[in-house]
XYZ file of C-alpha atoms in Angstrom:
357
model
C 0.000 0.000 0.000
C 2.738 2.007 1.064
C 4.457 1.886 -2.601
C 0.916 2.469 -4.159
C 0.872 5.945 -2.350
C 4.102 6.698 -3.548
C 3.966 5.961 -7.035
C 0.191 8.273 -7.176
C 2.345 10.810 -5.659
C 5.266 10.442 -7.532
C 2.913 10.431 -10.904
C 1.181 13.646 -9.995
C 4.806 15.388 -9.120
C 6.315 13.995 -12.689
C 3.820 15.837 -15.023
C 3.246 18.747 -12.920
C 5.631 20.612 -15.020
C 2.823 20.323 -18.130
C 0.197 22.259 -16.464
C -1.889 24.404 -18.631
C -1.637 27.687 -16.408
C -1.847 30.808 -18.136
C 1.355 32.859 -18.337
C 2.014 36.520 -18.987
C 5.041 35.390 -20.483
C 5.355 35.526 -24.260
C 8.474 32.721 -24.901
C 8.861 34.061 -28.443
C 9.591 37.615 -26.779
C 11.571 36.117 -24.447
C 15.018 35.399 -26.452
C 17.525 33.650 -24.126
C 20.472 35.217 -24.430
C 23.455 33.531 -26.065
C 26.334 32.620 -24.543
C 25.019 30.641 -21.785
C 28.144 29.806 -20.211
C 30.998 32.081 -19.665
C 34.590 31.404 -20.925
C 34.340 29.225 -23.880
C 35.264 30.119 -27.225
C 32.227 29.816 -29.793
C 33.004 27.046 -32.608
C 30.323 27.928 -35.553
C 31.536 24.152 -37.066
C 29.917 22.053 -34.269
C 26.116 22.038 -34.279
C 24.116 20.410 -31.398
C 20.991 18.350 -32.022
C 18.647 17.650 -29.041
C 15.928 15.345 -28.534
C 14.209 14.159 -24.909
C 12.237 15.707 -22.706
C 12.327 18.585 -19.767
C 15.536 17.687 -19.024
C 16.833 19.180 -22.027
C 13.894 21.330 -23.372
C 15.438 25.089 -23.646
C 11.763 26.394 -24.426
C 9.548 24.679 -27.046
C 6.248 24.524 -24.820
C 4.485 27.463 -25.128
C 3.438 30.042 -22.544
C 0.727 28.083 -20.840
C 3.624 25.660 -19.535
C 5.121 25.842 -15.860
C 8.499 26.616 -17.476
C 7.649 29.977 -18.761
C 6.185 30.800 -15.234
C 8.018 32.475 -12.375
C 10.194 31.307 -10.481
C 11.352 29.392 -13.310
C 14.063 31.284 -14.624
C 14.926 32.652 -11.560
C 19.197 32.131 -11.311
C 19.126 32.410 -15.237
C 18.173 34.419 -16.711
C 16.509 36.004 -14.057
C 12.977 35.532 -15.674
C 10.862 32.367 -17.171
C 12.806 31.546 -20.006
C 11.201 28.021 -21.168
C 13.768 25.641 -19.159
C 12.583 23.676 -16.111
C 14.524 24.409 -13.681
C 15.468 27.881 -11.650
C 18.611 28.318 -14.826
C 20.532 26.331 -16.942
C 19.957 22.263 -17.559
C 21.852 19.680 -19.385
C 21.293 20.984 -22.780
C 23.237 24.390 -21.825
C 25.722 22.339 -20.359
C 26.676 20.401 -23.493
C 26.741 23.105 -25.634
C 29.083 24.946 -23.670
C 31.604 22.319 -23.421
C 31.489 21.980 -27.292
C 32.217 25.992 -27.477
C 29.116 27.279 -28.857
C 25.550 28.522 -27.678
C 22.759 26.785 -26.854
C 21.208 25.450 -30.006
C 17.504 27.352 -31.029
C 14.694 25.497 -29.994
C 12.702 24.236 -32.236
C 9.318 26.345 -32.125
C 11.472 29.525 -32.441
C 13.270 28.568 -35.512
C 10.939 31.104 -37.728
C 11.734 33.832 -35.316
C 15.434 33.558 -36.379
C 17.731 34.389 -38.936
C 19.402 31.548 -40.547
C 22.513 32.902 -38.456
C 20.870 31.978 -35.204
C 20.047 28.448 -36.728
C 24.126 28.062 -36.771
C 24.981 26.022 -33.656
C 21.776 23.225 -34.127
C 18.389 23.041 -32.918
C 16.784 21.374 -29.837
C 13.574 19.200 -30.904
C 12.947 17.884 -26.825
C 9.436 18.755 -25.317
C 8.903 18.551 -21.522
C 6.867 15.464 -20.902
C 8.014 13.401 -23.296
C 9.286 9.960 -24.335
C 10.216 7.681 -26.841
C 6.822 5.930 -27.115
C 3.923 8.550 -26.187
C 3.222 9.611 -22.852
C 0.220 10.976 -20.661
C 1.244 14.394 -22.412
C 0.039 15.414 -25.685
C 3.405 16.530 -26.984
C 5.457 14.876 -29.653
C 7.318 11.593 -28.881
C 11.437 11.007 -29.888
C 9.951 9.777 -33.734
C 8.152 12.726 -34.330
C 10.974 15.002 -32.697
C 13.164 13.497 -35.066
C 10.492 13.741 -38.170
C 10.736 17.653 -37.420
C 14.651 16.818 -38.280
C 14.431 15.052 -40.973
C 12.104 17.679 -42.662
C 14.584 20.502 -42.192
C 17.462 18.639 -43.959
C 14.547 17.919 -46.988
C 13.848 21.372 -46.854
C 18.103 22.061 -46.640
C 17.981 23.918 -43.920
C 21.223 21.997 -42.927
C 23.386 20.165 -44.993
C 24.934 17.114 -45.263
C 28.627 18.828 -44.412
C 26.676 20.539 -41.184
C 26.094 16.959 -40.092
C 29.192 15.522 -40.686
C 30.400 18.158 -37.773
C 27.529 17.488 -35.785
C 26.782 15.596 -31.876
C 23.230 14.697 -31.415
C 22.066 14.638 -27.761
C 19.623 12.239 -26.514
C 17.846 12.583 -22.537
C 14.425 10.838 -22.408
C 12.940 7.996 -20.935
C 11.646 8.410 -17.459
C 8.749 9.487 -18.902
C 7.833 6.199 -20.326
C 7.933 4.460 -17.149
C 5.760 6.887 -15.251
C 3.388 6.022 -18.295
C 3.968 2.713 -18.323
C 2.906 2.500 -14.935
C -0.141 4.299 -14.391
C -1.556 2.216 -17.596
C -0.697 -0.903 -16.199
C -0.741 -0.256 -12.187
C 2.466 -2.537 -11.122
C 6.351 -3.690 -11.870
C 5.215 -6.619 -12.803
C 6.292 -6.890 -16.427
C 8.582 -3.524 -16.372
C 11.333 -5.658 -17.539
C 9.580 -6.633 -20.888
C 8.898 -3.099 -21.485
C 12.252 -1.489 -20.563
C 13.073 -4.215 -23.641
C 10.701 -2.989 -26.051
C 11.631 0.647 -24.473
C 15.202 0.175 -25.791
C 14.776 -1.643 -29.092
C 12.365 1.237 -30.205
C 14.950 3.869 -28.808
C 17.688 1.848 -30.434
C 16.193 2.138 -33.689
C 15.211 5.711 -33.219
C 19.022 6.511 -32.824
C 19.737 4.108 -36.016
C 17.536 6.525 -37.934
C 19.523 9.299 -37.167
C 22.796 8.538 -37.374
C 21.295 7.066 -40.982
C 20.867 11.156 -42.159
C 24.377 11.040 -41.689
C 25.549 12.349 -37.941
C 28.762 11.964 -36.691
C 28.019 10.989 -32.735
C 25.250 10.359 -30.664
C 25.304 10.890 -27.215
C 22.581 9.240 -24.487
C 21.741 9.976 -21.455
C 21.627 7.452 -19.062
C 18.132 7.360 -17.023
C 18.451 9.318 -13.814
C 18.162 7.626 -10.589
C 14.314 8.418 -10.262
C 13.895 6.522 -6.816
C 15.543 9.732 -5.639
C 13.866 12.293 -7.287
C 12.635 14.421 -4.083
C 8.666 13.541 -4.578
C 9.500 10.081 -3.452
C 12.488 10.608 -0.777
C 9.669 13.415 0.925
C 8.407 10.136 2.644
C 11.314 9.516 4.270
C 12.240 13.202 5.573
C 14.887 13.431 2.121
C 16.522 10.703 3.883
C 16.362 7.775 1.728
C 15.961 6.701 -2.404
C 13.235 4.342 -3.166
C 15.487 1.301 -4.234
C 12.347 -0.234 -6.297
C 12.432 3.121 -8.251
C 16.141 3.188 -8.615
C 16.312 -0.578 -9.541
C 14.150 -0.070 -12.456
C 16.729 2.261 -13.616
C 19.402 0.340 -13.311
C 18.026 -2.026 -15.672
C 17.234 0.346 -17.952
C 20.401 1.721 -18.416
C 22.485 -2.230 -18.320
C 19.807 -2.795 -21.244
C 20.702 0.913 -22.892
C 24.481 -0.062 -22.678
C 24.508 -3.675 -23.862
C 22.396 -1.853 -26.629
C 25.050 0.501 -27.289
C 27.353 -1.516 -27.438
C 25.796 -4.339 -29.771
C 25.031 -0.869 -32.080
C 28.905 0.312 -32.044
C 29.924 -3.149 -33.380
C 27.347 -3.116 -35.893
C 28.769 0.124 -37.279
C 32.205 -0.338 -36.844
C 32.849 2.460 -34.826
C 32.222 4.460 -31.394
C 29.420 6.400 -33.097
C 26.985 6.353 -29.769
C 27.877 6.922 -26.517
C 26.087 6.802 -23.247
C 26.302 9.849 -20.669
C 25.938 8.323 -17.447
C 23.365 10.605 -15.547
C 22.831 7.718 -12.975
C 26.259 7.514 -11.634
C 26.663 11.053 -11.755
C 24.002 11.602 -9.810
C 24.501 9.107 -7.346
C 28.264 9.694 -6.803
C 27.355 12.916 -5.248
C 24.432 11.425 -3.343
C 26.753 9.446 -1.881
C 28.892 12.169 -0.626
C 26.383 14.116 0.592
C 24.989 10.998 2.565
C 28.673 10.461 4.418
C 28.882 14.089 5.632
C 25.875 13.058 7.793
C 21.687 13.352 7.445
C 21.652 16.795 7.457
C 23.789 17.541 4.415
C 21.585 14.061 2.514
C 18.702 16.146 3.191
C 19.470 19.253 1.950
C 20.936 17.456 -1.448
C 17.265 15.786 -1.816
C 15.062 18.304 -0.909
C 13.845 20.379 -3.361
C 14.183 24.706 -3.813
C 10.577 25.376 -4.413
C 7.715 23.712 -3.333
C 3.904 24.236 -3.084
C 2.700 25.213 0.214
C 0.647 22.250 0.384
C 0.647 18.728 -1.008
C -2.456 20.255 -3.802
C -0.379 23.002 -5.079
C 3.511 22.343 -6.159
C 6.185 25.227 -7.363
C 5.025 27.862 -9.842
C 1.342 27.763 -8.815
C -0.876 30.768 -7.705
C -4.526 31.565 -6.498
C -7.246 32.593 -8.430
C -6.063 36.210 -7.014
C -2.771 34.884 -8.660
C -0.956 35.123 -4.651
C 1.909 32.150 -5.092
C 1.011 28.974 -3.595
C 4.466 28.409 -3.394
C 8.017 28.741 -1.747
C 11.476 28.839 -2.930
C 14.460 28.325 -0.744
C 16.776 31.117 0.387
C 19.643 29.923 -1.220
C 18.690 28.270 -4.895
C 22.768 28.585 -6.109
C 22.742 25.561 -3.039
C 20.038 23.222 -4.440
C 20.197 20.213 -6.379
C 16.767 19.544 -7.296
C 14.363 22.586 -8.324
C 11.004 20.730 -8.006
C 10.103 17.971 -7.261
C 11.447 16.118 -10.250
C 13.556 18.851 -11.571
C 17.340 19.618 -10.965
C 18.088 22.675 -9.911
C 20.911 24.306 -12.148
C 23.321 23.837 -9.099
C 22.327 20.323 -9.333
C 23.293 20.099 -13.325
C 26.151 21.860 -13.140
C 27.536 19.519 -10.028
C 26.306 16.695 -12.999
C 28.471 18.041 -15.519
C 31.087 18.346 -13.180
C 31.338 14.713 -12.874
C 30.199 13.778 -16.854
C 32.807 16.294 -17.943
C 36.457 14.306 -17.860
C 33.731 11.907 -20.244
C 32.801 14.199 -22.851
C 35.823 14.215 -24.876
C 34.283 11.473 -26.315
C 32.130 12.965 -28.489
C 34.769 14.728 -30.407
């Protein structure tokens, strides 16, 4: 029973960030600005592709989503700005280490000059997966049909991909959707296998237009995403949660693997978001509870279990609370990282990246 009441609560917490609130945010008006991350030289021959889900969206919902309400935004750019979290998330990260600005996001491509189009464009939707979810938003195929109709329509060539890294974050999606249609664990290993064959051929597909390297995330350790370790004070993971992704991502690596061979050469490569995670878990956890609790508790929450962060009153007074030192947090919301929390992520994924070169 106990598990039952987590997973509802867990389910509500994972989709919160698709509510259809009205904003008085415009994200078209709201231009990020470039150069996300200070003190790397911009490289106008690497363009980043990006497919997944609110990990790595940089803006593509529209207004009505929690992302383009306050706080969000809050540590960057100071404003909504179409990313969950309080700044920067993965996305950001990548780009930076490859030298160049955050690639467009896909719904603003017609509000930029073919200049701004230069470094890539980021297809991933908040709520997402690779098969489709509880949110009516497109799924990894039909990110990567928007792809395959701007190379038709030669928007970028074949040279532009031949200097191109596609980046790949989805997934944990699927198994919140997975579960709610099917109300146990029971057969979650047959379906992480059917999860990663249809992933595996989704990333087939595109390195088949003709990209150089792929790059996957690994699925996050979601038994310690803070809507399930609230039960336990932020003290503890929920090992059932965090087995599930272990499997997932010894199924995405054998998977890679088999796929490398195939081709003959290290064109995919897995980013391991689990161990990176968990590696600083694990320090927080031996400088005693009360550091482990501030890692797993989140910045801003509701100010009740009905409302969570970004929601207001129908006198539009915030239902909500942020922390008094966000720059400190890992997690933003309740499934979120905070952009403290990525950047302590890239920290650890960074002495990897060279890889995709």
């Amino acid at each position: 029973m106990e598990k039952q009441v987590h997973f509802i609560h867990f389910l509500v917490a994972l989709f919160c960030f698709s509510y259809i609130m009205f904003s008085a945010y415009n994200p078209l008006a709201l231009v990020v600005a470039e150069g996300l991350v200070s003190g790397h030289h911009e490289n106008g021959s690497v363009k980043l592709f990006v497919f997944g889900d609110s990990y790595a969206d940089t803006g593509n919902w529209d207004k009505f989503a929690a992302s383009w309400k306050e706080p969000y935004g809050f540590t960057f750019p100071g404003k909504p700005a179409g990313r969950f979290s309080d700044g920067r998330v993965l996305t950001d990260y990548i780009a930076s280490f490859l030298g160049i600005t955050s690639p467009v996001p896909y719904t603003w491509r017609k509000t930029r000059e073919k200049s701004g189009l230069q470094f890539g464009m980021n297809f991933a939707f908040g709520g997402t997966g690779v098969f489709d979810t509880l949110i009516n938003a497109p799924n990894m195929a039909a990110q990567i049909d928007f792809f395959q109709q701007l190379l038709e329509e030669k928007v970028y060539t074949k040279q532009d991909l031949n200097s191109s890294i596609v980046l790949v974050s989805l997934a944990g999606n699927d198994y919140t959707t997975y579960i709610q249609r099917n109300g146990n664990f029971q057969d979650l290993p047959a379906f992480t296998t059917s999860l990663i064959n249809q992933l595996s051929a989704n990333l087939k597909r595109i390195h088949g237009f003709g990209v150089r390297k792929i790059a996957v995330t690994a699925l996050q350790p979601l038994g310690c995403l803070p809507i399930l370790t609230a039960f336990s004070s932020y003290q503890n993971c929920s090992e059932s949660w965090n087995t599930a992704s272990k499997f997932h991502n010894q199924k995405l690596e054998q998977a890679i693997q088999r796929m490398n061979n195939e081709s003959g050469k290290h064109t995919y490569e897995t980013l391991d978001l689990y161990t990176a995670f968990m590696s600083k878990l694990n320090t927080a956890r031996l400088a005693g509870n009360l550091k482990l609790r501030s890692f797993l508790m989140p910045c801003c929450v509701g100010v009740t279990s009905n409302h969570s962060c970004g929601n207001v009153d129908k006198n539009g007074a915030k239902t909500y609370v942020v922390c008094e030192k966000p720059e400190l947090s890992v997690f933003w919301d309740m499934v979120h990282p905070a952009q403290n929390g990525w950047h302590q992520v890239y920290s650890s994924l960074k002495s990897s990246l060279h890889r995709l070169y």
